[in-house]
mmCIF file of C-alpha atoms in Angstrom:
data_model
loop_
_atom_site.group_PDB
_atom_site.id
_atom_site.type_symbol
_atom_site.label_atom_id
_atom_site.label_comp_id
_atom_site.label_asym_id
_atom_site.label_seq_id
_atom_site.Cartn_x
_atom_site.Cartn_y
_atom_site.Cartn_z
ATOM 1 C CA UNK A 2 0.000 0.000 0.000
ATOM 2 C CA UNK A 3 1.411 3.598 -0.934
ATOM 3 C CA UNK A 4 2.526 5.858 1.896
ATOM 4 C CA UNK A 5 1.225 9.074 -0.093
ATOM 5 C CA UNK A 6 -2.432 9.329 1.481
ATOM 6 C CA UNK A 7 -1.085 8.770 4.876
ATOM 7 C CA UNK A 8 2.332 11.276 4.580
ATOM 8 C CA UNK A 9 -1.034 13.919 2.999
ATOM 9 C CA UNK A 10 -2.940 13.561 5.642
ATOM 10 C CA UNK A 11 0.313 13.645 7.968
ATOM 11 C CA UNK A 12 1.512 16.925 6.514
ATOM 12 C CA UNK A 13 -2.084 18.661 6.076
ATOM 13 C CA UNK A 14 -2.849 17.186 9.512
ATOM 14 C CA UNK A 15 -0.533 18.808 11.543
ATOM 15 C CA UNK A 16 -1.316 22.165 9.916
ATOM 16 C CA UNK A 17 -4.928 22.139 10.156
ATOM 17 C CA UNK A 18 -5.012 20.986 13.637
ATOM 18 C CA UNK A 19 -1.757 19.556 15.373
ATOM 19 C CA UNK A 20 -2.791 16.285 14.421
ATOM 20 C CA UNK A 21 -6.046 16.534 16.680
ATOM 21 C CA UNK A 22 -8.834 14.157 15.950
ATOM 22 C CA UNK A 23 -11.690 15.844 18.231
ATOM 23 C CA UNK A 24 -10.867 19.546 16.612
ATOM 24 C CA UNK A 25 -13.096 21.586 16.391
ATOM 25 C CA UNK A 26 -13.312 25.476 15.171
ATOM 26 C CA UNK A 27 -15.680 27.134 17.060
ATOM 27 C CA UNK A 28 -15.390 30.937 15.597
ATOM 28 C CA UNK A 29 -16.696 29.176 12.337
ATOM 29 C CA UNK A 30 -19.742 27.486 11.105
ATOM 30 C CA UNK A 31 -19.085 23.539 12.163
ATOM 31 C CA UNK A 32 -15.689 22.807 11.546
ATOM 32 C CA UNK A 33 -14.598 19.043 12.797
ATOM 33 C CA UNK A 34 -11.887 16.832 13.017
ATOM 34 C CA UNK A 35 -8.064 16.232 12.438
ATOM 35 C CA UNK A 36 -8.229 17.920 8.687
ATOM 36 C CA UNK A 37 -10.733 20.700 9.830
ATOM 37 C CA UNK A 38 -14.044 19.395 7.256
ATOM 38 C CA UNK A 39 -15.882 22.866 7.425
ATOM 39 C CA UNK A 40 -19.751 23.312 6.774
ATOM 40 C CA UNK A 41 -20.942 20.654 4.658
ATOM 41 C CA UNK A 42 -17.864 18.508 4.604
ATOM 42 C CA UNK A 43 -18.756 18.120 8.605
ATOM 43 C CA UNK A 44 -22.008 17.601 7.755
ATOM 44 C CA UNK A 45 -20.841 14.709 5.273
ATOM 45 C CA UNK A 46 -18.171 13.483 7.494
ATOM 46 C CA UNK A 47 -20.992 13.112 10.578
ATOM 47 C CA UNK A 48 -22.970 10.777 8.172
ATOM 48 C CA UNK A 49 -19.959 9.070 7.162
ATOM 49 C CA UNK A 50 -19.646 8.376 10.919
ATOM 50 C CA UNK A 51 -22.931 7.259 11.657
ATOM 51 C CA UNK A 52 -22.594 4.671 8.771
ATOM 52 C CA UNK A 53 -19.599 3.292 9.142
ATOM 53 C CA UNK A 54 -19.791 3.419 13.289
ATOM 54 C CA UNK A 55 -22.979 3.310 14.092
ATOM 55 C CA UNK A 56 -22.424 2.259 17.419
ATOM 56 C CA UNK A 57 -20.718 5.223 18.237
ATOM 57 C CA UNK A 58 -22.869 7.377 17.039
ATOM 58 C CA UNK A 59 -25.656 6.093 19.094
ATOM 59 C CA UNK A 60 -23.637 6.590 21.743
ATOM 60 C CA UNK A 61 -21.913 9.813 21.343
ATOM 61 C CA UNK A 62 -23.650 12.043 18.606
ATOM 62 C CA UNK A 63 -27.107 11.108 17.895
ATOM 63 C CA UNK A 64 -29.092 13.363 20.432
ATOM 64 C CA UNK A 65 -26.882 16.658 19.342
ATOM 65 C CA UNK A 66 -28.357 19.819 16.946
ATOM 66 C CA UNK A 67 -25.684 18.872 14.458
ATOM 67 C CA UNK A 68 -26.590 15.367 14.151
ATOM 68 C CA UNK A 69 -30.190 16.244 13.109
ATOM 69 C CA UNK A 70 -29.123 19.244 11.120
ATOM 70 C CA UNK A 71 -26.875 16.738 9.416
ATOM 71 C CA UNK A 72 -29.785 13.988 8.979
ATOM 72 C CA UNK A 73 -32.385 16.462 7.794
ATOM 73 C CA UNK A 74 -29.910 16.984 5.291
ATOM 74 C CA UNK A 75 -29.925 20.833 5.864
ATOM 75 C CA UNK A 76 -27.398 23.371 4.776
ATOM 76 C CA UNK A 77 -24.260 23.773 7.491
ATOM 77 C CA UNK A 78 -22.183 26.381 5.724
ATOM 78 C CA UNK A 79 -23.715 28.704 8.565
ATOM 79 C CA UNK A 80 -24.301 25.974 11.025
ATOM 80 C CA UNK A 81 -22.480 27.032 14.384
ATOM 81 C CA UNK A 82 -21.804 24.008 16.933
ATOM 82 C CA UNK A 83 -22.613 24.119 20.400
ATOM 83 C CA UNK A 84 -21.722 23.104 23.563
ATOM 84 C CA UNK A 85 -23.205 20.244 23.393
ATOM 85 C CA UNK A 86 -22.103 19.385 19.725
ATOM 86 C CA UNK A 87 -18.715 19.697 20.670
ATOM 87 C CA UNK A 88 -18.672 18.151 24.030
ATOM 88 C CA UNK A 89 -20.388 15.270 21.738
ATOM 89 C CA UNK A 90 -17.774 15.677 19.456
ATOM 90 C CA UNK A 91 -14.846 14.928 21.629
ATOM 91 C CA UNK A 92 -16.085 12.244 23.953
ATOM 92 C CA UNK A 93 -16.883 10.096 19.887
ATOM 93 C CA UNK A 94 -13.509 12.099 18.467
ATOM 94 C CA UNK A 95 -11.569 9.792 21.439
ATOM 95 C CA UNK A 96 -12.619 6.506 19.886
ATOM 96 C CA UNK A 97 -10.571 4.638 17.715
ATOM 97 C CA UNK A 98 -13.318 4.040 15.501
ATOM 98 C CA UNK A 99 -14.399 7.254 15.070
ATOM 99 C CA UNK A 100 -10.425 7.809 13.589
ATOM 100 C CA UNK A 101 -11.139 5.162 11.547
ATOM 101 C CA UNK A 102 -13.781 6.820 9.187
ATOM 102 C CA UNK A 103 -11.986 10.454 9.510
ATOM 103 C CA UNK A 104 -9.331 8.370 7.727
ATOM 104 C CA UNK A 105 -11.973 7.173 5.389
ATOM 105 C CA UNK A 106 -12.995 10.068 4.320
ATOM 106 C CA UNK A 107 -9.340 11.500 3.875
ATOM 107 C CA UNK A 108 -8.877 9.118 1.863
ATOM 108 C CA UNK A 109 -11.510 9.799 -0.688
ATOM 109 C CA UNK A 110 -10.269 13.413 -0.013
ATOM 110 C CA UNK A 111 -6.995 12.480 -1.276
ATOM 111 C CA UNK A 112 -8.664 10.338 -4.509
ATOM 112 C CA UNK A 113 -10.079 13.706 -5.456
ATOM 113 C CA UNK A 114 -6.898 15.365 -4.709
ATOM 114 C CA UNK A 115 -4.669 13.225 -6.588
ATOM 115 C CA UNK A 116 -6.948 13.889 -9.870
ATOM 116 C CA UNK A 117 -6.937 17.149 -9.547
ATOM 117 C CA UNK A 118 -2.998 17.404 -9.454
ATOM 118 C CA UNK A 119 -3.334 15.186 -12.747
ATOM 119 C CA UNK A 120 -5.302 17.274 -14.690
ATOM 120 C CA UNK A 121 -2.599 19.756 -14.046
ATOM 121 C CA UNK A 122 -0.122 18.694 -14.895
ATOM 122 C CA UNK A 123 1.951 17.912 -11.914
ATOM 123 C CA UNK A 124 4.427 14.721 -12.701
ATOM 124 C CA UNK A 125 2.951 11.419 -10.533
ATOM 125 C CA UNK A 126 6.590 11.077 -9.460
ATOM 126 C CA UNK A 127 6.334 14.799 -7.925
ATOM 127 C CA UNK A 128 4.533 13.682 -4.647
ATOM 128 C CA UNK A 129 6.112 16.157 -2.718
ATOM 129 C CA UNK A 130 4.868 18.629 -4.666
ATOM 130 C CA UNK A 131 1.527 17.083 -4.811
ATOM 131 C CA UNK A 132 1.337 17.420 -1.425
ATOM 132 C CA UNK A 133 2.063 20.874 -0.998
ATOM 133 C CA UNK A 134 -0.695 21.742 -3.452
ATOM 134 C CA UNK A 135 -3.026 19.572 -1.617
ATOM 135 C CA UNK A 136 -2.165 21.471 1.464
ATOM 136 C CA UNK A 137 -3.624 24.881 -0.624
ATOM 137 C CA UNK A 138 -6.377 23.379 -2.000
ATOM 138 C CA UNK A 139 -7.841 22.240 1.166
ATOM 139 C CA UNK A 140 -7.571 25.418 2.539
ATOM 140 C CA UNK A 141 -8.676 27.476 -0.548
ATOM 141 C CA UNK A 142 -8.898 25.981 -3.904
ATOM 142 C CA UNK A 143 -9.346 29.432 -5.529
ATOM 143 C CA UNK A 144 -5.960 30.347 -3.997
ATOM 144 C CA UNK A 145 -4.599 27.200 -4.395
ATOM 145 C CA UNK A 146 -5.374 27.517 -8.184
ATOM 146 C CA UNK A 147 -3.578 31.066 -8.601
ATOM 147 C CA UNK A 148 -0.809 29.938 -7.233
ATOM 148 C CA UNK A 149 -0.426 27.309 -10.085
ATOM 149 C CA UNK A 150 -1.353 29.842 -12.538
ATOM 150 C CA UNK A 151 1.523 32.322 -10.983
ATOM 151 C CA UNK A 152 4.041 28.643 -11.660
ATOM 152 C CA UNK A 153 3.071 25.344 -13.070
ATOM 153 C CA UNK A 154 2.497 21.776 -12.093
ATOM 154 C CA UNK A 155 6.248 21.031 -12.932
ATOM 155 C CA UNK A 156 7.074 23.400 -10.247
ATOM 156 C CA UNK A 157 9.453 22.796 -7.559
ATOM 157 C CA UNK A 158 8.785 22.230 -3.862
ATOM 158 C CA UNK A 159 10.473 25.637 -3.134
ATOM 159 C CA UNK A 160 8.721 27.839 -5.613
ATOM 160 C CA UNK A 161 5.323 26.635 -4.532
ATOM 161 C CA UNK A 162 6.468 27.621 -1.115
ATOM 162 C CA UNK A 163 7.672 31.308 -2.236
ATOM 163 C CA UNK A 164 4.737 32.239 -4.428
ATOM 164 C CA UNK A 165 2.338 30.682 -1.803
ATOM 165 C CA UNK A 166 3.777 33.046 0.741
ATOM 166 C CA UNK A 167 3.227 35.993 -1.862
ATOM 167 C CA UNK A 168 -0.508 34.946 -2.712
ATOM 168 C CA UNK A 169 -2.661 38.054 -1.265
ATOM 169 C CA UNK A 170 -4.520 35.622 0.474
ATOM 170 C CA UNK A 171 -1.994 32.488 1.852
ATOM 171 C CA UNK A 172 0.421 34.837 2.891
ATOM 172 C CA UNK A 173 -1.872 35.525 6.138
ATOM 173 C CA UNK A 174 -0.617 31.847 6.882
ATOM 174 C CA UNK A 175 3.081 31.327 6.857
ATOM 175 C CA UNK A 176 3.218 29.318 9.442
ATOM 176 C CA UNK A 177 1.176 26.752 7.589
ATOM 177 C CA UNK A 178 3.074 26.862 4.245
ATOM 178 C CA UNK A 179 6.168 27.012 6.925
ATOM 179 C CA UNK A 180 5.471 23.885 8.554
ATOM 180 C CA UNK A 181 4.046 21.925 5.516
ATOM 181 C CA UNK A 182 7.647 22.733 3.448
ATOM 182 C CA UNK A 183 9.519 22.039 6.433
ATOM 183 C CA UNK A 184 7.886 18.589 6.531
ATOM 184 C CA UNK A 185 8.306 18.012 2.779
ATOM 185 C CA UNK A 186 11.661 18.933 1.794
ATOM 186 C CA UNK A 187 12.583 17.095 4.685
ATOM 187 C CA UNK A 188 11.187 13.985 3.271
ATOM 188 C CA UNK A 189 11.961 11.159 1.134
ATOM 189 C CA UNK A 190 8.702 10.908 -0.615
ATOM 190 C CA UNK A 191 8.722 7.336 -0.168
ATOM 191 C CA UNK A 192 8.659 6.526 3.934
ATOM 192 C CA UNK A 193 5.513 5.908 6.188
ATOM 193 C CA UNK A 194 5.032 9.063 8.108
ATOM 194 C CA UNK A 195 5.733 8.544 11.957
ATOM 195 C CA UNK A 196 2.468 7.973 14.005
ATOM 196 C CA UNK A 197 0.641 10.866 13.982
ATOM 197 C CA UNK A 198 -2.416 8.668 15.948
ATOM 198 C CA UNK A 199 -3.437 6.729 12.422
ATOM 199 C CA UNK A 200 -5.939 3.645 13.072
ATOM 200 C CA UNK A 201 -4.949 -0.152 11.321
ATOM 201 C CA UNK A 202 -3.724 -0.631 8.150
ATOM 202 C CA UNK A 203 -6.580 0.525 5.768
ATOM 203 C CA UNK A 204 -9.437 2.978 6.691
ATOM 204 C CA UNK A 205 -13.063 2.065 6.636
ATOM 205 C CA UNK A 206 -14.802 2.437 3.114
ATOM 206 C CA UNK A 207 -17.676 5.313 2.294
ATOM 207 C CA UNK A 208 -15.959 8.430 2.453
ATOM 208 C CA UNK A 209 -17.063 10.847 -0.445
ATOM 209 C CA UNK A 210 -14.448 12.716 -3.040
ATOM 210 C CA UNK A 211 -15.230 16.296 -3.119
ATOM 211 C CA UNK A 212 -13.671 19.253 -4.187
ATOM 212 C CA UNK A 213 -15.473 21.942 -2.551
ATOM 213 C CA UNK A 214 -13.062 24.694 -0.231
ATOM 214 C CA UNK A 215 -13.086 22.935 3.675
ATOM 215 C CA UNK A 216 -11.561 25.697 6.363
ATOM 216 C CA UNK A 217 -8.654 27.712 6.780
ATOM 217 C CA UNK A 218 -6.639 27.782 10.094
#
């Protein structure tokens, strides 16, 4: 099994929430776990949850706002969590299982990811790269996408970094683009990541590609 998803979710991880599974973003509309799934990627990710642990979600999550927001299928862009959601949150956010399908869905994430980074034009060998871009699009797609227009896919590591840090908008987060090509050019592009709290050897199935913006940090 390739190391790519989990180094991805390693790098963009750490910089959406220090590698916290129970995250959550209060001074937003519902923002949850490890890679920060704003508004109706939390709503999606709560469903995911509720299928694939079930048992969990009985216990933890069912009786909260946000679980019947997310069952009625309503719009959570402007969905703020409250204390009960997010004491909810945590207590299910604890459970292995519950890391289980935040890794499912990352990895759909990073399905959606990696086809967006073919269709332009970054090299499959350029993972590092890959990453990197990832780490903008989740953030901000729109941003992510001037940056490439600013470069190209065949960009290196180090000129993503530099024009990220100029884009009028990424710039308000070096410490993000910082971190994430601190942790890339530092890498092999081949190694597991060290444990960052990752669950088994393969994540449960049902998590949903998407390409819509999820939250900045």
């Amino acid at each position: 099994m390739s190391n790519q998803s989990p180094d991805a979710m390693n790098v963009i991880g750490r910089v959406e929430s220090n590698h916290n599974w129970a995250a959550i973003n209060p001074s937003d509309p519902i923002t949850l776990g490890m890679m920060q799934w704003y508004g109706n990627r939390a709503k999606g990710l709560i469903l995911l949850g509720k299928q694939n642990d079930p048992s969990g979600y009985s216990q933890y999550f069912s009786q909260t706002t946000a679980a019947q927001q997310a069952e009625a299928n309503a719009d959570m862009s402007y969905y703020y969590v409250n204390q009960d959601d997010e004491q909810s949150w945590h207590a299910w956010a604890a459970t292995d299982s519950n890391h289980q399908f935040q890794q499912a869905q990352w990895e759909s994430d990073f399905t959606a990811y990696q086809g967006v980074c073919d269709s332009h034009g970054f090299p499959s060998q350029n993972i590092r790269e890959r990453i990197f871009f990832m780490t903008m699009y989740h953030q901000s797609p729109e941003s992510a996408f001037r940056v490439l227009g600013s470069v190209s896919g065949t960009a290196s590591l180090q000129l993503l970094h530099t024009t990220a840090l100029n884009d009028s908008v990424l710039r308000s987060y070096p410490n993000r683009y910082n971190t994430a090509y601190d942790m890339l050019v530092n890498w092999d592009g081949t190694s597991a990541p060290p444990d960052f709290g990752q669950v088994g050897d393969a994540p449960a199935s049902g998590g949903n590609p998407s390409n819509n913006n999820i939250t900045s940090t």
